[in-house]
Short mmCIF file of N, CA and C in Angstrom, two decimals:
data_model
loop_
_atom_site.label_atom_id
_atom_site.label_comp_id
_atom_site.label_asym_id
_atom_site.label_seq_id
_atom_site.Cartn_x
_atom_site.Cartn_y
_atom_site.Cartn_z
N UNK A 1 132.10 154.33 79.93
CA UNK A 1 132.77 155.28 79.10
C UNK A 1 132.20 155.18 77.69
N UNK A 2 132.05 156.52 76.97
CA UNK A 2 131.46 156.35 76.00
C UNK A 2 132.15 155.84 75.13
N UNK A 3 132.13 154.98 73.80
CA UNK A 3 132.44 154.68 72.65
C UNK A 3 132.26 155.68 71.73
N UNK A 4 133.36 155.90 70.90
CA UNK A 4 133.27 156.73 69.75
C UNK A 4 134.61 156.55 68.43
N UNK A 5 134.09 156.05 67.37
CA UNK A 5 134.96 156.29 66.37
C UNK A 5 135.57 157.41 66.01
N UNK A 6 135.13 158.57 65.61
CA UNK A 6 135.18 159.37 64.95
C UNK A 6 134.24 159.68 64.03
N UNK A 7 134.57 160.42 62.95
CA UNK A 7 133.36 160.41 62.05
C UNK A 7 134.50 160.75 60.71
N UNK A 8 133.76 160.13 59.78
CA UNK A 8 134.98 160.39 58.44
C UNK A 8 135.45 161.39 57.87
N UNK A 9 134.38 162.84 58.00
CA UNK A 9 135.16 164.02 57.44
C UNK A 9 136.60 164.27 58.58
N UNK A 10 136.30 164.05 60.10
CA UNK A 10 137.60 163.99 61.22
C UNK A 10 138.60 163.40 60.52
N UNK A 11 139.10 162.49 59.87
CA UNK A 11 139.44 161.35 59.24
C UNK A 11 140.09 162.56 57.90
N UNK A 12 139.33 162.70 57.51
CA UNK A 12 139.30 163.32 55.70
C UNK A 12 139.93 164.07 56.04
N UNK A 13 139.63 165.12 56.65
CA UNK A 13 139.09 166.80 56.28
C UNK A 13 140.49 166.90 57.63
N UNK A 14 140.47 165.87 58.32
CA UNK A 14 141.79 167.05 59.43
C UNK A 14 142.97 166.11 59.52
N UNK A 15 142.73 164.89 59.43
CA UNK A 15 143.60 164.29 59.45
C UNK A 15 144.97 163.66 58.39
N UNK A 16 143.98 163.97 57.10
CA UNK A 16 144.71 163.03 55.98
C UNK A 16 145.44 164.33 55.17
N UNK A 17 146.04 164.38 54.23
CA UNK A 17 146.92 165.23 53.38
C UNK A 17 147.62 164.93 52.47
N UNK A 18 148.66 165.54 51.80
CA UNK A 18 149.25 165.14 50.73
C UNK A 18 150.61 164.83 51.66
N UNK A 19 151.06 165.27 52.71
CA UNK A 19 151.68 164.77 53.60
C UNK A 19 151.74 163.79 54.50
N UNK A 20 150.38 163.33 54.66
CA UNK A 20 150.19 162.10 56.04
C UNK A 20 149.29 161.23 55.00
N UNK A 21 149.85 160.35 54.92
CA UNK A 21 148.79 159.29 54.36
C UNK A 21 148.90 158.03 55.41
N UNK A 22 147.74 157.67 55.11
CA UNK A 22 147.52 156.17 56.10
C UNK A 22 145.96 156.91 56.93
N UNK A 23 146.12 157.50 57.12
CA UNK A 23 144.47 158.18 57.91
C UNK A 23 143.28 158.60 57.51
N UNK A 24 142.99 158.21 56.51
CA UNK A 24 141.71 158.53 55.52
C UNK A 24 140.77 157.93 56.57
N UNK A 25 140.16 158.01 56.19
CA UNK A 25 138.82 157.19 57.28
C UNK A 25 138.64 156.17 56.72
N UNK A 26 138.69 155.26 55.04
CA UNK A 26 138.68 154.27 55.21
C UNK A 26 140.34 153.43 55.23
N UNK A 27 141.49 154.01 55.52
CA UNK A 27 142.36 153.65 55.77
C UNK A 27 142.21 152.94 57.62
N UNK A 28 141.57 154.19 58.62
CA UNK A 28 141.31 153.49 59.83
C UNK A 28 140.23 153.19 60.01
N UNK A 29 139.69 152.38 59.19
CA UNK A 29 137.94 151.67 59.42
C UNK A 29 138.58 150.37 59.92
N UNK A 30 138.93 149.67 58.96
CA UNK A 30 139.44 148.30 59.05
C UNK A 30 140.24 147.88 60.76
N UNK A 31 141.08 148.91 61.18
CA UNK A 31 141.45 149.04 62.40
C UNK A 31 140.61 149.05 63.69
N UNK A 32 139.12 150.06 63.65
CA UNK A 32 138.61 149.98 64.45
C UNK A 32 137.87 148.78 64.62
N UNK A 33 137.77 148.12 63.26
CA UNK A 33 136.74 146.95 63.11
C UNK A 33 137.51 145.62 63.99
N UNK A 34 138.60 145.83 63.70
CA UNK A 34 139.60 144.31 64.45
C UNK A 34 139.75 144.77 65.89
N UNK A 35 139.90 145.98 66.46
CA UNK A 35 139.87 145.89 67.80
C UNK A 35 138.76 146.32 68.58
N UNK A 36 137.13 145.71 68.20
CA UNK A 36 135.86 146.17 68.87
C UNK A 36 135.00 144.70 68.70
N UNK A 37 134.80 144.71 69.72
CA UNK A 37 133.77 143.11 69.59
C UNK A 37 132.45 143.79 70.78
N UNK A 38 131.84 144.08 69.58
CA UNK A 38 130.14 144.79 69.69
C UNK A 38 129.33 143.31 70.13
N UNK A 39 128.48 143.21 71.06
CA UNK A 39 127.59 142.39 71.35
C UNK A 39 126.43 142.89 70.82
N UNK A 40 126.46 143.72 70.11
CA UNK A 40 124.91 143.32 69.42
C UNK A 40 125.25 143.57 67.94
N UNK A 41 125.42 142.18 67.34
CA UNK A 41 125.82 142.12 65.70
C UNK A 41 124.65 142.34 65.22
N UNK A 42 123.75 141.99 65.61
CA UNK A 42 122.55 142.50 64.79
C UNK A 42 121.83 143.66 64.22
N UNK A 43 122.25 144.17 65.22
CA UNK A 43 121.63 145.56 65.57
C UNK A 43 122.30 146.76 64.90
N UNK A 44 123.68 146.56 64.28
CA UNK A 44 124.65 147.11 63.45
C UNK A 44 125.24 146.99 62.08
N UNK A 45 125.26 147.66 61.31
CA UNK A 45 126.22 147.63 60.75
C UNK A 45 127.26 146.41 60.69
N UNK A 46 127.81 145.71 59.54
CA UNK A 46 128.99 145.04 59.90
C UNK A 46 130.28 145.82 59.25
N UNK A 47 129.89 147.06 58.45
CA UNK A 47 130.89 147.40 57.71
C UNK A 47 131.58 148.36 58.74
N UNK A 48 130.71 149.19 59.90
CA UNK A 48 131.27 149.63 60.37
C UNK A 48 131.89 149.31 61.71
N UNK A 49 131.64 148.29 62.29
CA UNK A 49 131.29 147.24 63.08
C UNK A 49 132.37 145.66 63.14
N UNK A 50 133.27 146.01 63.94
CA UNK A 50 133.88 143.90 64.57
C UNK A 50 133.25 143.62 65.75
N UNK A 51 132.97 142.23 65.68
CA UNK A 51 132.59 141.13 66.61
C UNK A 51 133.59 139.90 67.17
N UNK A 52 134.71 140.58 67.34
CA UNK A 52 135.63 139.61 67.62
C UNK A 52 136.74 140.37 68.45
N UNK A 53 136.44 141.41 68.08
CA UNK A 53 138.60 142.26 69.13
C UNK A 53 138.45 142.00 70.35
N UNK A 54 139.27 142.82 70.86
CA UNK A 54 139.77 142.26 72.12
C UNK A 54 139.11 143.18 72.91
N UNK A 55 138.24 144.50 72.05
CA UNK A 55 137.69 145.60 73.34
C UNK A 55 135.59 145.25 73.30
N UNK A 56 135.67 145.10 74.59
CA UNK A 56 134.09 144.69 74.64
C UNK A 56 133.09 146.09 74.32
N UNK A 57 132.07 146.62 73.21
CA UNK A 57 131.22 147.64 73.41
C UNK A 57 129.97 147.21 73.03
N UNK A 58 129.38 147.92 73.81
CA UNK A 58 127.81 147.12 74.25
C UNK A 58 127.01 148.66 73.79
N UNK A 59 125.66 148.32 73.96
CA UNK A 59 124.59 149.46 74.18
C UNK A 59 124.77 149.79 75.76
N UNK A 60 123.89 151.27 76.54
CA UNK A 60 124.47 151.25 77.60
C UNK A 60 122.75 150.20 78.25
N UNK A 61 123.47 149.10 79.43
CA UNK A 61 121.89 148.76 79.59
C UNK A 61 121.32 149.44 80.87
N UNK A 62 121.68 150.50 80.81
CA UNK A 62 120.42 151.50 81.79
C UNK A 62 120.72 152.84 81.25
N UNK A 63 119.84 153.29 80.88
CA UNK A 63 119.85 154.88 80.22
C UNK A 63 118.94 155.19 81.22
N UNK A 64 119.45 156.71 82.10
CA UNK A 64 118.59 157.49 82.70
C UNK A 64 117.69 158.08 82.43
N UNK A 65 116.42 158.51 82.51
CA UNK A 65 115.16 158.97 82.21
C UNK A 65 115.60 160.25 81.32
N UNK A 66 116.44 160.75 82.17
CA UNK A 66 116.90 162.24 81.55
C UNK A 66 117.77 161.87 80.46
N UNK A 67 118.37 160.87 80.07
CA UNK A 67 119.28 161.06 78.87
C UNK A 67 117.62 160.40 77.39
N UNK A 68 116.68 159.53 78.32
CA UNK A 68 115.65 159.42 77.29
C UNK A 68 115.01 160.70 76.91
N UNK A 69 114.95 161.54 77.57
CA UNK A 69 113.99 162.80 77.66
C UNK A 69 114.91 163.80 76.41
N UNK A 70 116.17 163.65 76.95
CA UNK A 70 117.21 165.05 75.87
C UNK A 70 117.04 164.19 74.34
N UNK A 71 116.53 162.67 73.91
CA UNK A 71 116.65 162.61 72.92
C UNK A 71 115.60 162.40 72.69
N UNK A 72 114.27 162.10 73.26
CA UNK A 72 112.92 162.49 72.76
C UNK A 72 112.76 163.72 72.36
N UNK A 73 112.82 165.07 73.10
CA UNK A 73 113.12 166.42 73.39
C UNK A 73 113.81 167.13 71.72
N UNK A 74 114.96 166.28 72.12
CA UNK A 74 115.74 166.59 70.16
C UNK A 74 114.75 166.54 68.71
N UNK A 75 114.21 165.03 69.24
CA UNK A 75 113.34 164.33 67.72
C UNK A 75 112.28 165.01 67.60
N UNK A 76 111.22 165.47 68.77
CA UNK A 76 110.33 166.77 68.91
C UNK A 76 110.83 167.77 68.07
N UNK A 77 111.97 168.27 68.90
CA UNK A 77 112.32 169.62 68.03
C UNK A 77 112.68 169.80 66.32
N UNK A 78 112.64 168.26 66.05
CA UNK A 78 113.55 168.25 64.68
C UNK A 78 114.61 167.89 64.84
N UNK A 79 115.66 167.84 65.41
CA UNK A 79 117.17 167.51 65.14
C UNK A 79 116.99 165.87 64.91
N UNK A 80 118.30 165.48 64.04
CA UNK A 80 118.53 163.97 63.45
C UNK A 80 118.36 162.82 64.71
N UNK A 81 118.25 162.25 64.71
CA UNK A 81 118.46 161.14 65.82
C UNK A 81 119.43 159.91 65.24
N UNK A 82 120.34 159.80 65.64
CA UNK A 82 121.21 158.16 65.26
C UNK A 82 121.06 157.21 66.01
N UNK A 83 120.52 155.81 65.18
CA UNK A 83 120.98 154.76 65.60
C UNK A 83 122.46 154.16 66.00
N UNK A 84 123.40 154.88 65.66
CA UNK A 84 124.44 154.50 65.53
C UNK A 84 125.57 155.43 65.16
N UNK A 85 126.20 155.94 66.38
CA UNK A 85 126.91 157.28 65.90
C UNK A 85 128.44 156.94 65.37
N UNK A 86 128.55 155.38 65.37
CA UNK A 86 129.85 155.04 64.88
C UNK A 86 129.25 154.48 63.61
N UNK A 87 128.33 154.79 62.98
CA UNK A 87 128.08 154.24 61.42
C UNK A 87 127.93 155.01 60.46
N UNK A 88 127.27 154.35 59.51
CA UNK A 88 126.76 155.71 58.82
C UNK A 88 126.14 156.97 58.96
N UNK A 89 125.58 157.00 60.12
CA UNK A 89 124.50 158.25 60.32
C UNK A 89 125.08 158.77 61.83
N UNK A 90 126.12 159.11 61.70
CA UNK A 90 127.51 159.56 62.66
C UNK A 90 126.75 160.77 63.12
N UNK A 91 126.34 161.65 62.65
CA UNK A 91 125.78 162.79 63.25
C UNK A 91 124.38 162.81 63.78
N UNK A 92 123.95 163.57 65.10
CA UNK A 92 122.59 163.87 65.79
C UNK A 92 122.56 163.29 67.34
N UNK A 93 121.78 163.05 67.88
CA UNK A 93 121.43 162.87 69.11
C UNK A 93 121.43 161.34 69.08
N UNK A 94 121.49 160.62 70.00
CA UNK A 94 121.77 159.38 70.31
C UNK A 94 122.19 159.05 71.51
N UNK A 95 121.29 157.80 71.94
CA UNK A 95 122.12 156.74 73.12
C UNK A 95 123.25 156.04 72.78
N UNK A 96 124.68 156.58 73.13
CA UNK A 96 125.37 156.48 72.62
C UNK A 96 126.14 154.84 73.33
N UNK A 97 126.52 154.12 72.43
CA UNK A 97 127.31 152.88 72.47
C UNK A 97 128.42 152.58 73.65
N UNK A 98 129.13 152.05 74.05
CA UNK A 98 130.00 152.32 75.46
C UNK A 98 130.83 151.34 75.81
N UNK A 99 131.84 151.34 76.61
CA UNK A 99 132.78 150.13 76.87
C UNK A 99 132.39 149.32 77.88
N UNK A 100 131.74 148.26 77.25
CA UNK A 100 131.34 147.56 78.63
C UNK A 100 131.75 146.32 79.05
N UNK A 101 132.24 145.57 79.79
CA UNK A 101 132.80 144.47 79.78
C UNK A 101 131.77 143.34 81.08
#
């Protein structure tokens, strides 16, 4: 299953208000960070990024030819490519992160 934060304007722009506070995106950063324990600390971010919660997310370790091809295919065409669609560079094409235990 894929992994996904959100992305901070989701956060900003739909969630937060002069009515709902507590949901800013860096109000739920800190949250996602305590319940995600990423096995590859290196490879990430720590700001956006825990190595300790209780939910295991990994890289996926077999990507199908065809999911390499739609993001070679993208970077050809021009569109962004992310390392990391739960970090800073939240938007574009990517092998996306996943629950793996």
């Amino acid at each position: 299953m894929m992994f996904t934060t959100g992305t901070p304007p989701d956060f900003d722009k739909r969630w937060s208000g002069e009515d709902i506070k507590g949901w800013t995106w860096n109000d739920v950063l800190p949250f996602f960070r305590k319940f995600e324990h990423n096995l590859q600390p290196s490879e990430y971010d720590s700001h956006y990024h825990g190595y300790s919660g209780p939910v295991t997310v990994s890289n996926q370790y077999y990507l199908h030819d065809i999911a390499k091809a739609i993001v070679k295919g993208a970077a050809e065409a021009g569109f962004p490519i992310s390392k990391d669609l739960n970090g800073k560079d939240y938007t574009g094409f990517a092998n996306p992160q996943s629950f793996i235990k």
